[in-house]
Coordinates of C-alpha atoms in Angstrom, one line a residue:
X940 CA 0.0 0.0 0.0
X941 CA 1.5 3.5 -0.6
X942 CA 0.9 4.7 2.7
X943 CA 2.8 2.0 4.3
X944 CA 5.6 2.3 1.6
X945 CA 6.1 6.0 2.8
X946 CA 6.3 4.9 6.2
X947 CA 8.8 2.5 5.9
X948 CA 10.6 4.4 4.1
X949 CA 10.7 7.4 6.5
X950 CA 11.5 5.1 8.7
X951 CA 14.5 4.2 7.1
X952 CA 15.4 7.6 6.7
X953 CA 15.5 8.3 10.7
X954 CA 18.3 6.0 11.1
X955 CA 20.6 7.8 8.3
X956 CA 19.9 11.1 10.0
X957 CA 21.5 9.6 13.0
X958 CA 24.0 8.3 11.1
X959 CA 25.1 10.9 8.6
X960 CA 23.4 14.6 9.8
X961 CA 22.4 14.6 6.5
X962 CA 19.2 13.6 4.9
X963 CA 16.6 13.7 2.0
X964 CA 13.3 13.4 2.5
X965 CA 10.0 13.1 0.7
X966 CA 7.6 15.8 0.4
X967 CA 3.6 15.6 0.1
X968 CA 3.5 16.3 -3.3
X969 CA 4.3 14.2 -6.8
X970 CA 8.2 15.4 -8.4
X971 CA 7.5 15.9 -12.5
X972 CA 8.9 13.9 -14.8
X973 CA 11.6 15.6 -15.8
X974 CA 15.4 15.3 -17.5
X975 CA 17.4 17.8 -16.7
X976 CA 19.5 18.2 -13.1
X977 CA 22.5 19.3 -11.8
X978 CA 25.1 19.0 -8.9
X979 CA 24.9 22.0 -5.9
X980 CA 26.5 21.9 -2.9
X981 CA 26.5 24.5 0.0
X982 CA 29.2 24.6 3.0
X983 CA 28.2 25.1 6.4
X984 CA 31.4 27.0 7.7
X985 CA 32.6 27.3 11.4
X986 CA 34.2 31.0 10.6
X987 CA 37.4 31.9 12.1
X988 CA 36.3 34.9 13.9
X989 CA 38.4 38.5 14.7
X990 CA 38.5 37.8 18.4
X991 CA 38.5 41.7 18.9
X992 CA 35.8 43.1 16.3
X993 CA 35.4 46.5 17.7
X994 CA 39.2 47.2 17.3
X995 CA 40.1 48.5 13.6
X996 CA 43.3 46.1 12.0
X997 CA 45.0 47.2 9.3
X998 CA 44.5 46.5 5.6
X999 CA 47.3 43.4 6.2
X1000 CA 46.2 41.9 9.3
X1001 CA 42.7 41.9 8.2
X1002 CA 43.8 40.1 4.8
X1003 CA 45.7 38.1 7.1
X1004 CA 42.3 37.1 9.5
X1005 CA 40.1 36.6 5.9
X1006 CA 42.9 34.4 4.4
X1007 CA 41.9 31.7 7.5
X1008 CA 38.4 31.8 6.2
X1009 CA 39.8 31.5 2.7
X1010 CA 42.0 28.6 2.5
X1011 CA 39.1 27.0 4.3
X1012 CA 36.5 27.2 1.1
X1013 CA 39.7 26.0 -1.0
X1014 CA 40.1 22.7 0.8
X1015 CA 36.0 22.5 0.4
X1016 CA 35.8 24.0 -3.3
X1017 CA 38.1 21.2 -4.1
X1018 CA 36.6 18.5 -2.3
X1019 CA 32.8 19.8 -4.5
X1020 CA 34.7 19.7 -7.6
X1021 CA 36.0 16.3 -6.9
X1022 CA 32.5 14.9 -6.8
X1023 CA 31.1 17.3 -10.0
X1024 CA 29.9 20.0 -8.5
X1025 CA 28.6 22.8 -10.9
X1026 CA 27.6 25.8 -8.0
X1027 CA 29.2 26.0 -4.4
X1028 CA 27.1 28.4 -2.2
X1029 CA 29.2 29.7 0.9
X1030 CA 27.5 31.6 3.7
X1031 CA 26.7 35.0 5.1
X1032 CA 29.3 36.9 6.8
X1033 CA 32.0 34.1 6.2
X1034 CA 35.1 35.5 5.2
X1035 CA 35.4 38.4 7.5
X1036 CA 33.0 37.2 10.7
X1037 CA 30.5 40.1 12.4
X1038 CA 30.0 42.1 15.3
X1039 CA 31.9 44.9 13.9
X1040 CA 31.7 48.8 13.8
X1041 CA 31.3 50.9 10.9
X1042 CA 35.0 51.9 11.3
X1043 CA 36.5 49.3 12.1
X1044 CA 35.5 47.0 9.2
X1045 CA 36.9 49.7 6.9
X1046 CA 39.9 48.0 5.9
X1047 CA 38.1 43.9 5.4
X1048 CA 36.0 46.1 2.6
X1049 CA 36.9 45.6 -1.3
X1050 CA 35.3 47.9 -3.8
X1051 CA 33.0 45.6 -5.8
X1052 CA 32.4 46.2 -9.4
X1053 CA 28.9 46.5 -11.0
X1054 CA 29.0 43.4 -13.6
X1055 CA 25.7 44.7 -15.1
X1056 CA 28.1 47.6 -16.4
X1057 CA 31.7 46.5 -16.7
X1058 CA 33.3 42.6 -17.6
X1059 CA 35.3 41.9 -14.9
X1060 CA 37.4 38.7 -14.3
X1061 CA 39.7 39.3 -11.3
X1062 CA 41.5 35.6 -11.7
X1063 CA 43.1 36.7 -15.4
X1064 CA 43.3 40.4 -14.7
X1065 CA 45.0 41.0 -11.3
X1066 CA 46.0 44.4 -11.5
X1067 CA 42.8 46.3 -12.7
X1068 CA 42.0 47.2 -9.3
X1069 CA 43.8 47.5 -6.4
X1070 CA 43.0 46.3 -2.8
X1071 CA 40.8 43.3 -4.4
X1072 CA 42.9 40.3 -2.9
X1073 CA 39.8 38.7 -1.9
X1074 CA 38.0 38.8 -4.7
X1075 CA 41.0 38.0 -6.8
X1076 CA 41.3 34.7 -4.6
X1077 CA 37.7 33.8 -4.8
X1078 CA 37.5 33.9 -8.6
X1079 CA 40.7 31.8 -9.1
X1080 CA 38.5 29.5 -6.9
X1081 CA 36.2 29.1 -9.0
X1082 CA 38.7 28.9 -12.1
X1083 CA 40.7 26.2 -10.8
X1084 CA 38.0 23.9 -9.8
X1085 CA 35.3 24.6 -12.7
X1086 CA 32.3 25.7 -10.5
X1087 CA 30.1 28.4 -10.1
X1088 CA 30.7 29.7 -6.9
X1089 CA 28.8 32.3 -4.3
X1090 CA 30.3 34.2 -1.3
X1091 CA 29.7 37.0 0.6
X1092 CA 31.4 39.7 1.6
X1093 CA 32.0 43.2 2.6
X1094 CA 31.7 46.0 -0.3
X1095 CA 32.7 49.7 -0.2
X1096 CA 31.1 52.1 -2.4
X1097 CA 32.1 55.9 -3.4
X1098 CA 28.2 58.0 -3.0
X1099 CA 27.7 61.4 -4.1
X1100 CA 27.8 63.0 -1.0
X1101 CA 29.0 66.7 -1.8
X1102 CA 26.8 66.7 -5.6
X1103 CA 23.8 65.4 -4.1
X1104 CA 22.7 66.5 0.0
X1105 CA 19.7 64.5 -0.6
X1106 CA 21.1 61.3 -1.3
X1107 CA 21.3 58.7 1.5
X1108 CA 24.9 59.2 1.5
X1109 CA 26.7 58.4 5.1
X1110 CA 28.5 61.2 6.1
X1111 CA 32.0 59.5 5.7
X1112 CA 31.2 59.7 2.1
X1113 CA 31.2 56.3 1.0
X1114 CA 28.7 53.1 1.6
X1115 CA 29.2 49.8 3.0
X1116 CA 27.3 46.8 2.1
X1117 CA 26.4 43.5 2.8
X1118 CA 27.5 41.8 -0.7
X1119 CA 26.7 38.2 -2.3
X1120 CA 29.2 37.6 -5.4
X1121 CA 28.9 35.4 -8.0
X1122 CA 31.9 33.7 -10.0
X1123 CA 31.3 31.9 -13.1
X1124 CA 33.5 28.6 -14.0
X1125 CA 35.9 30.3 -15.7
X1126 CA 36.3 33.5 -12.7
X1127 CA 34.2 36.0 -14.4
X1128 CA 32.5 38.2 -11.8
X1129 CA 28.8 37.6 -13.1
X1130 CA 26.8 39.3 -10.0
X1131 CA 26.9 41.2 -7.1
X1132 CA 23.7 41.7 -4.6
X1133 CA 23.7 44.4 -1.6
X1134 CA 21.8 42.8 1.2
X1135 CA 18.1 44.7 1.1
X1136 CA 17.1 43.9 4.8
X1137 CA 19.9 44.7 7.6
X1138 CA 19.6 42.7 11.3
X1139 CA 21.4 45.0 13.4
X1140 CA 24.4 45.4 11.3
X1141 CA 25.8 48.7 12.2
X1142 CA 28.7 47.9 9.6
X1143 CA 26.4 48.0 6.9
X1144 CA 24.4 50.3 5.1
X1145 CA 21.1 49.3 3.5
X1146 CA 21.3 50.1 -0.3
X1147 CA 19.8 53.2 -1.6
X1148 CA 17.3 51.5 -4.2
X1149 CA 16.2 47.9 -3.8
X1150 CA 18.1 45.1 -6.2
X1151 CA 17.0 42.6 -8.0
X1152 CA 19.7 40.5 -9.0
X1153 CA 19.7 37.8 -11.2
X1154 CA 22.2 35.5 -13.6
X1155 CA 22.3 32.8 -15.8
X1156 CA 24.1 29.5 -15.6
X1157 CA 24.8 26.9 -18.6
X1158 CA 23.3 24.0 -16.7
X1159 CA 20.5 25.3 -14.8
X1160 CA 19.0 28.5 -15.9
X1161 CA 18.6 31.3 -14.0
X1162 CA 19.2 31.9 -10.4
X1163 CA 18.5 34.9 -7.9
X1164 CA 20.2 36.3 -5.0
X1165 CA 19.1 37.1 -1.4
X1166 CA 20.5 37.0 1.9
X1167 CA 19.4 36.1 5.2
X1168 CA 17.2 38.3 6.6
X1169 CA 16.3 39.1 3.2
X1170 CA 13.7 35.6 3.5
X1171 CA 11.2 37.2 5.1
X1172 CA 10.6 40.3 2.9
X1173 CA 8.7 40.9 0.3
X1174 CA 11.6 42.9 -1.4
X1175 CA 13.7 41.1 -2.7
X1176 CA 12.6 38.1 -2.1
X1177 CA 8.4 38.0 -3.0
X1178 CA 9.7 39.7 -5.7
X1179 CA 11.8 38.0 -7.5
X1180 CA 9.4 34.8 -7.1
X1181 CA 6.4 36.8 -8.7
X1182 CA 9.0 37.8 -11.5
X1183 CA 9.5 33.7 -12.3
X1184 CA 13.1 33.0 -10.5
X1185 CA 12.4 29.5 -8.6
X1186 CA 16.0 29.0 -7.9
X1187 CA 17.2 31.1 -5.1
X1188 CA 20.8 31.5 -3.5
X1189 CA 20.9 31.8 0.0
X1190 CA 24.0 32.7 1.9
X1191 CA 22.5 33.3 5.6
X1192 CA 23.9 33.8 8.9
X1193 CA 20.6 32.5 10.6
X1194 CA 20.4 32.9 14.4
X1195 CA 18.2 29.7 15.3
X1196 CA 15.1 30.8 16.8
X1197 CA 12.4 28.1 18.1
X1198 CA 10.2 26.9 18.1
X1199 CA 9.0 28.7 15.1
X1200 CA 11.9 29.7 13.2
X1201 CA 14.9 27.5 13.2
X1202 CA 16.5 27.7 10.1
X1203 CA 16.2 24.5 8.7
X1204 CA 12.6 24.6 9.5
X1205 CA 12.0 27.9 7.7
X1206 CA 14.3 27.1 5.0
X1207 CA 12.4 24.1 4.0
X1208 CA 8.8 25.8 5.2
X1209 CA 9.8 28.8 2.6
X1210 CA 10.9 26.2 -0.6
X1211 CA 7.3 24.3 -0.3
X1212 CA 5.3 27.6 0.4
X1213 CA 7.2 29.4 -2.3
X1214 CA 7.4 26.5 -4.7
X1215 CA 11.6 27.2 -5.3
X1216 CA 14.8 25.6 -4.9
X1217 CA 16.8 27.2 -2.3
X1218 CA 20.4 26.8 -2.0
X1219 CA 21.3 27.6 1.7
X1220 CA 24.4 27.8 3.6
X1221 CA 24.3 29.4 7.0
X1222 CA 27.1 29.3 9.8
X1223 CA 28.2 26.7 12.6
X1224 CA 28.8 28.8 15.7
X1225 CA 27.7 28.3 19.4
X1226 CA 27.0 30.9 21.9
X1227 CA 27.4 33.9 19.3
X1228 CA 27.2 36.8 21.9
X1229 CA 24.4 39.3 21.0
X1230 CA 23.4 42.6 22.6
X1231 CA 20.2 40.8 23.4
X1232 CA 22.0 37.3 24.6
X1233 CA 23.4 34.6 23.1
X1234 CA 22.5 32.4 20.2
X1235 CA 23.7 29.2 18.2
X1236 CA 24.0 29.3 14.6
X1237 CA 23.5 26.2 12.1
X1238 CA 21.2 24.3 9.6
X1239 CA 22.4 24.6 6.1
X1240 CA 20.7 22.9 3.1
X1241 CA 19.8 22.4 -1.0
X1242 CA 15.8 22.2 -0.7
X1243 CA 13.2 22.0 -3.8
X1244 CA 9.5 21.7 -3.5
X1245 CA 10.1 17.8 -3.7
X1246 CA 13.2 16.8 -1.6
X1247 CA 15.3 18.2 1.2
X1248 CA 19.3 17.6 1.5
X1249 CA 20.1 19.2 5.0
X1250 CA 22.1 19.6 8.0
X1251 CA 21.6 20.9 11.4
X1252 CA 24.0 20.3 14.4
X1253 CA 23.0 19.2 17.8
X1254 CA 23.6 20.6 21.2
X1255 CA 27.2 19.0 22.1
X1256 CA 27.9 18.4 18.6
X1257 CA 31.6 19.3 17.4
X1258 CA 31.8 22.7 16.2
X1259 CA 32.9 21.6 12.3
X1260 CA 31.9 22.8 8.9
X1261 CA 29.9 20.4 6.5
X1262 CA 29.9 20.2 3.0
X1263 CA 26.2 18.8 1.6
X1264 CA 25.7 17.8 -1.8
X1265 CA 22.9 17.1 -3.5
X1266 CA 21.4 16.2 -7.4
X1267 CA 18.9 19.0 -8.0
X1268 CA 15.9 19.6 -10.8
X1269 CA 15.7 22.5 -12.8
X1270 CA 12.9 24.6 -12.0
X1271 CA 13.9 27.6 -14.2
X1272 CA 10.5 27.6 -16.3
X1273 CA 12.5 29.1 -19.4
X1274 CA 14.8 26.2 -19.3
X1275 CA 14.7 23.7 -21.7
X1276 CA 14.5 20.2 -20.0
X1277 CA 14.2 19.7 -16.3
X1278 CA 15.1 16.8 -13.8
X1279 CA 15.8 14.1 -12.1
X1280 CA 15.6 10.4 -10.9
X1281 CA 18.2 10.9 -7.7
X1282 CA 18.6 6.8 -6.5
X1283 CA 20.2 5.9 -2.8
X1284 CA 23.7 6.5 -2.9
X1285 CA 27.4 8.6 -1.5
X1286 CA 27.2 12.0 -1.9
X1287 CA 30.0 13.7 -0.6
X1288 CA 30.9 11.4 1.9
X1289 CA 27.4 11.2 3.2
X1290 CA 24.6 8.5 2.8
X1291 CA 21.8 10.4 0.9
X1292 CA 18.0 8.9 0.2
X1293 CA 15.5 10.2 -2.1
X1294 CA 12.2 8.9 -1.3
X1295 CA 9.5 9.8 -4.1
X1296 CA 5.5 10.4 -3.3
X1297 CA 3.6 8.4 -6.2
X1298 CA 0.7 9.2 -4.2
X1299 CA -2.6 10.8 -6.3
X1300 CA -4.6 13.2 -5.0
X1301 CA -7.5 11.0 -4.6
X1302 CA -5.0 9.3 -2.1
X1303 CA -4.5 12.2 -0.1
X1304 CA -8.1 12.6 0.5
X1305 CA -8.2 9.5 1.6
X1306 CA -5.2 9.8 4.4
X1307 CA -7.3 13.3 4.8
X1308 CA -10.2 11.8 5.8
X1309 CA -9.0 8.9 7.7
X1310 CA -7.1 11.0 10.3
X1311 CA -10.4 13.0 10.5
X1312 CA -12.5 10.1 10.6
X1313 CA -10.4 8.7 13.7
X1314 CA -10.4 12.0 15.4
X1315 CA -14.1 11.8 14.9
X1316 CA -15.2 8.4 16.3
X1317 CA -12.7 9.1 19.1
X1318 CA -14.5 12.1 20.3
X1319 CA -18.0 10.5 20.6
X1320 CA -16.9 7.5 22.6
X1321 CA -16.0 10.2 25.4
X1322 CA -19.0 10.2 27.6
X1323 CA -20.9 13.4 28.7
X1324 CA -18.8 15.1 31.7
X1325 CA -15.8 13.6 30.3
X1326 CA -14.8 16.4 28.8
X1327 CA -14.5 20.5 29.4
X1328 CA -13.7 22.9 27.4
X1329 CA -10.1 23.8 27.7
X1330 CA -10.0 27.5 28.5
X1331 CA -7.6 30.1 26.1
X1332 CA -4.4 31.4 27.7
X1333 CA -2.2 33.8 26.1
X1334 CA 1.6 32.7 25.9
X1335 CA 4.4 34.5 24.0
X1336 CA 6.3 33.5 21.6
X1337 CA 9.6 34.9 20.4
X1338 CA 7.9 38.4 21.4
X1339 CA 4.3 37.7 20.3
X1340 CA 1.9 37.0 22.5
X1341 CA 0.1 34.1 20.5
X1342 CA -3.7 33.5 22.1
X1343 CA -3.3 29.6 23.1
X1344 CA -5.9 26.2 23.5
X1345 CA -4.5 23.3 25.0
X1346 CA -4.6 20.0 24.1
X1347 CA -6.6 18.3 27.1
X1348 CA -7.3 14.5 25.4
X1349 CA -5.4 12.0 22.9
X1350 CA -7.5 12.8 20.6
X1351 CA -10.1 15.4 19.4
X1352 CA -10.7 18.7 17.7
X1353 CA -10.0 22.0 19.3
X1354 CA -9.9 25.5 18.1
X1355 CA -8.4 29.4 19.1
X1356 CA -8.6 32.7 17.9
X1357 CA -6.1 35.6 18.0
X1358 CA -8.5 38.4 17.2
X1359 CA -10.5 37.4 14.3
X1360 CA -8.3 35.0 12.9
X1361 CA -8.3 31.3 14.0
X1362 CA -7.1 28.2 13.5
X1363 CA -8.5 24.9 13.8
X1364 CA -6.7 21.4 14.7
X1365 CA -8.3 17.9 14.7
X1366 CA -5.4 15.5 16.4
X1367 CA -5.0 12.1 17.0
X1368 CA -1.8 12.0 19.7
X1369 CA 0.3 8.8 19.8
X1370 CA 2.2 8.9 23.7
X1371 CA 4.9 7.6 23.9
X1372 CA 5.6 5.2 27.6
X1373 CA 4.8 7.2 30.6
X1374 CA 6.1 10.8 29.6
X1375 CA 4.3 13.6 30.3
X1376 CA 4.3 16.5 27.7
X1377 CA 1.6 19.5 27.3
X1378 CA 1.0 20.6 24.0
X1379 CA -1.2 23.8 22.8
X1380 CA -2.7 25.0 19.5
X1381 CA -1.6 28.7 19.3
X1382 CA -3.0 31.7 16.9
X1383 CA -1.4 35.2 16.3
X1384 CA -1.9 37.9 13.9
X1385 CA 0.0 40.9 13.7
X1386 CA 2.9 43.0 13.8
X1387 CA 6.2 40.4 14.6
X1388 CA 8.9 42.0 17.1
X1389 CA 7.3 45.4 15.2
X1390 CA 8.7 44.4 12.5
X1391 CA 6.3 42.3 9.9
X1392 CA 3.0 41.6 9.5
X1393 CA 2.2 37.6 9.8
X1394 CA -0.9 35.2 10.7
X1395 CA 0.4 32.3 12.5
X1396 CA -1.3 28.5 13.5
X1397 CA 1.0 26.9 15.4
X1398 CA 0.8 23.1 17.2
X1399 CA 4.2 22.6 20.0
X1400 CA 5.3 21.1 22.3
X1401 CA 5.0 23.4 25.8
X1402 CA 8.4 23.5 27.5
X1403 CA 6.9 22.5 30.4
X1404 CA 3.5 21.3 31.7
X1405 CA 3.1 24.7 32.9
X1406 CA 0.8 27.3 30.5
X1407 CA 3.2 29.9 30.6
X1408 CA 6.3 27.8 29.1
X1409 CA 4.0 27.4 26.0
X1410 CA 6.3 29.0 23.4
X1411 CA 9.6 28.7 25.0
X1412 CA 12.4 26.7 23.2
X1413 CA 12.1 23.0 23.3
X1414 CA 14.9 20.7 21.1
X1415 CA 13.2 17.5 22.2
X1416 CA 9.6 15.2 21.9
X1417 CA 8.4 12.2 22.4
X1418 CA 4.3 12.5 21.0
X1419 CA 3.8 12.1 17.9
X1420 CA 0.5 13.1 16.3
X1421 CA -1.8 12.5 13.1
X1422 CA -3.4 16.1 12.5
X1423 CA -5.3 18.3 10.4
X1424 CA -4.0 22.2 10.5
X1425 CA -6.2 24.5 9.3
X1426 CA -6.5 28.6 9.2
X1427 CA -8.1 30.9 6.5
X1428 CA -5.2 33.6 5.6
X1429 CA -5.2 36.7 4.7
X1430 CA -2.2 36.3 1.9
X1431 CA -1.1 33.7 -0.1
X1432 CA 2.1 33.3 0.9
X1433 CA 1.7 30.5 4.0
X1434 CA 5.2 28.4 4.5
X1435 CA 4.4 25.1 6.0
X1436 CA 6.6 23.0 8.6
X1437 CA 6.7 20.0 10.9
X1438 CA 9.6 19.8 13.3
X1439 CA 10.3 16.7 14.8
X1440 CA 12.6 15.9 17.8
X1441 CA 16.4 16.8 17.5
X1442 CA 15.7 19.1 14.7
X1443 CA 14.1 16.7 11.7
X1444 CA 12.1 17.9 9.1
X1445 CA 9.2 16.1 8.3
X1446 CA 7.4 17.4 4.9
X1447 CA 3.6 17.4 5.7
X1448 CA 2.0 14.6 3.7
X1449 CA -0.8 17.2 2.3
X1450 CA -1.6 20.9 1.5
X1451 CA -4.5 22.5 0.0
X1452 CA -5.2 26.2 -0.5
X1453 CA -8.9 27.5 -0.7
X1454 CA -10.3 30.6 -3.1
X1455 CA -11.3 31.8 0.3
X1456 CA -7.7 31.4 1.9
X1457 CA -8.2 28.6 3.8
X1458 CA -4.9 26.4 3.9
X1459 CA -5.3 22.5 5.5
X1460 CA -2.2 20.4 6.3
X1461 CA -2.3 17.0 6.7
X1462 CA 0.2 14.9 8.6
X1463 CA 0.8 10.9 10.3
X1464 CA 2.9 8.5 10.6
X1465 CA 5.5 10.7 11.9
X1466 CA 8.8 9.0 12.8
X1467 CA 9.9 11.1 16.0
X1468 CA 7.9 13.3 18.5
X1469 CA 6.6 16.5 17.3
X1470 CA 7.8 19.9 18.4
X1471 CA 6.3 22.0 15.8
X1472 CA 3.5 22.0 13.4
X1473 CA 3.6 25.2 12.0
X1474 CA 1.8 27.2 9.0
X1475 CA 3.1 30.5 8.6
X1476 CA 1.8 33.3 6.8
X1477 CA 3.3 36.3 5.3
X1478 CA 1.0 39.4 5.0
X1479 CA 3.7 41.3 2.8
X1480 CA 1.2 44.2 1.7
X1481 CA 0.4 45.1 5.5
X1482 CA 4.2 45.7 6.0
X1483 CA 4.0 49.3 5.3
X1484 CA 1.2 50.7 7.1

């Protein structure tokens, strides 16, 4: 039967996440037909970081501190080339590190060229520009082992300070941005991206106009460029999806941020909702001090709308790059032919499984309506007086206070309302021994941390078995559930997630959107305990009122 095919197979795939960190999982929907792929790989990089930030080096010693960094994506550039790599994304922030002032960065920044107006490769042609060691480095990278290849790092840019006084124009005279550069395979310097949407970068200035940056690659189409933060936004992001670009480049430097948004959990909520490919490659740092505490940093991964290839560390885990791999199908819509039949097998070092849905959607109704049919006949064996309705309580999370329901019985149907919006679960909960775990079904709509607007149904795992710990960080579950999540949104951007124990994706078996909004996810035979059932929605046209 297909549903016991996906289960075993799932179930196979939890022991190679133990076993490798890495893994690739099937997703509720059918992968096309398709014949055309091609090798990616992103690098999850431990950065070697300036122990002393604050303090301004000189133009040598700071060469000297990125070199480190540097001769770190050689050893991996050549290891991706070794198994056919075509495009190596590196991450956020990882040549130079962070936490630095706007004057004393000044001498890790290289003046970027604009390829959209000059042909530029700094490999064959050296002595065009001077101070452009790094970039010079990075596109003999790319040279020497035949890739396309993405980094990021720090640009410095001339403004018109003294011909235009109402230009944005810092008052030292010059900008400094966040930068994504792109290298061909031959070291042409084929795009460069200024990071749109800052988070608490005093080093940086946000760009003057938004950019949408875009280039084209022999083997896969065409590609866009965002960074980090950058997710969340409608600029550039929303953007560039509504303009057709459904392969994105992701160099982040995510700060991990349960239970709602860890970034492997986003990253692979974002590729469903979106309906990309997202080539991610974040950091590996613990205890990052922050002026508002500290924070880990890690999950890295190469996601499409049908697989998942990623990594995330766990707590006591050796602080260690990792270099995924993964064959990926072409989803640029003006390309020719698109991919792929990706079998078991080694990829980079790493046990990798594809498992494939061959499920129709009559199928999917069915599994729809058997985990409400279950939740159904459970609820009227309860006898009158059994059951009381659980009373709301409001909890925050990450800064929100989310209006929450808990879940009182092993099974039922319960619903909660943040204002007018609502969300409606019907569960069937699978306990595990003896253990003891509260779990609530939370709603929120509005402005996040004051930032963005978002409509939010959440299922987790309390903390605690306390009301209040509702919301607070929890790694670790035992329950697992069969459930159907349901809101009715207000945009049609909702990224969907289910987070397991020890940070596993598991790619809900069904979604469905509604004319009216409405989005349903449908989800069993999990393989670990849930912490999160998430669907999150992104109200992108209420960000500026």
């Amino acid at each position: 039967m297909l549903f016991m095919s996906l289960r075993e197979g799932t179930m196979l795939l939890s022991v190679i996440v133990f076993s490798s960190l890495s893994v690739s999982t099937a997703l509720g929907q059918t992968e096309p037909v398709v014949d055309s792929s091609y090798l990616a790989a992103v690098y999850e990089h431990n950065v070697i970081l300036n122990p002393d930030p604050r303090v301004p080096l000189s133009r040598p010693a700071a060469l000297q501190h990125m070199q480190r960094n540097l001769d770190i994506y050689e050893q991996q550039a050549a290891r991706a080339a070794q198994q056919g790599v075509q495009i190596l994304v590196f991450p956020e922030d990882g040549i130079q590190g962070f936490n630095f002032s706007r004057s004393s960065i000044f001498n890790y920044l290289e003046t970027i060229p604009d390829p959209q107006q000059e042909s530029w490769n700094p490999c064959t042609e050296p002595g065009k520009y001077n101070n452009t060691e790094v970039l010079q480095r990075l596109s003999c990278m790319a040279r020497r082992y035949n890739l396309y290849l993405v980094a990021n790092m720090a640009d410095l840019q001339p403004c018109p300070l003294k011909t235009d006084p109402s230009s944005s124009c810092p008052p030292d005279g010059h900008w400094q941005f966040n930068t994504n550069v792109v290298f061909s395979s031959d070291g042409l310097l084929v795009a460069r991206y200024h990071k749109q949407n800052l988070y608490f970068e005093e080093s940086f200035d946000k760009p003057p106009q938004p950019e949408i940056i875009t280039f084209d690659t022999p083997f896969a189409g065409r590609f866009g460029l965002i960074t980090c933060f950058d997710i969340l936004f409608y600029e550039p992001t929303i953007e560039l999806v509504e303009k057709g670009v459904h392969q994105l480049i992701y160099p982040t430097g995510w700060f991990n941020s349960l239970p709602l948004l860890d970034s492997v959990q986003f990253q692979s909520a974002f590729s469903l909702g979106a309906k990309v490919t997202l080539l991610a490659a974040n950091l590996r740092k613990e205890n990052v001090p922050l002026t508002h505490g500290y924070k880990t940093m890690t999950g890295s991964g190469i996601y499409t709308p049908y697989s998942a290839t990623y990594h995330h560390a766990q707590k006591g885990d050796p602080e260690e790059g990792m270099l995924l791999v993964a064959r990926v199908p072409v989803l640029d819509p003006l390309w020719a032919g698109q991919s792929v039949d990706t079998e078991e097998g080694l990829v980079g070092g790493m046990m990798v499984v594809t498992l494939k849905h061959e499920g129709t959607t009559a199928c999917w109704e069915m599994l729809k309506m058997s985990v409400r049919t279950s939740v159904s006949s459970a609820a009227q064996s309860f006898e009158p007086g059994m059951l009381s309705a659980p009373e709301t309580f409001n909890s925050s999370v990450t800064y929100d206070p989310f209006t929450f329901v808990p879940l009182m019985e092993t099974e039922g149907e319960v619903n909660v309302c943040n204002g007018k919006f609502c969300c409606n679960l019907q569960y069937r909960r699978i306990q595990q021994g003896d253990s003891k775990e509260l779990y609530a079904l939370g709603a929120f709509a509005g402005k996040h941390h004051g930032i963005y607007f978002i409509q939010v149904c959440a299922l987790l795992r309390c903390a605690g078995l306390d009301p209040s710990s509702c919301g607070q960080k929890v790694q670790e579950a035992e329950s697992k559930f069969d459930f159907v999540l349901e809101g009715k949104f207000g945009s049609t951007y909702v990224y969907p997630s289910v987070l397991a124990s020890k940070f596993v994706l598991e790619q809900p078996k069904q979604l469905e959107t509604a004319p009216d909004g409405t989005v349903t996810m449908t989800h069993s035979n999990m393989t670990g305990g849930l912490v999160t059932a998430c669907l999150y929605g992104r109200m992108y046209h209420l960000d500026n009122e």
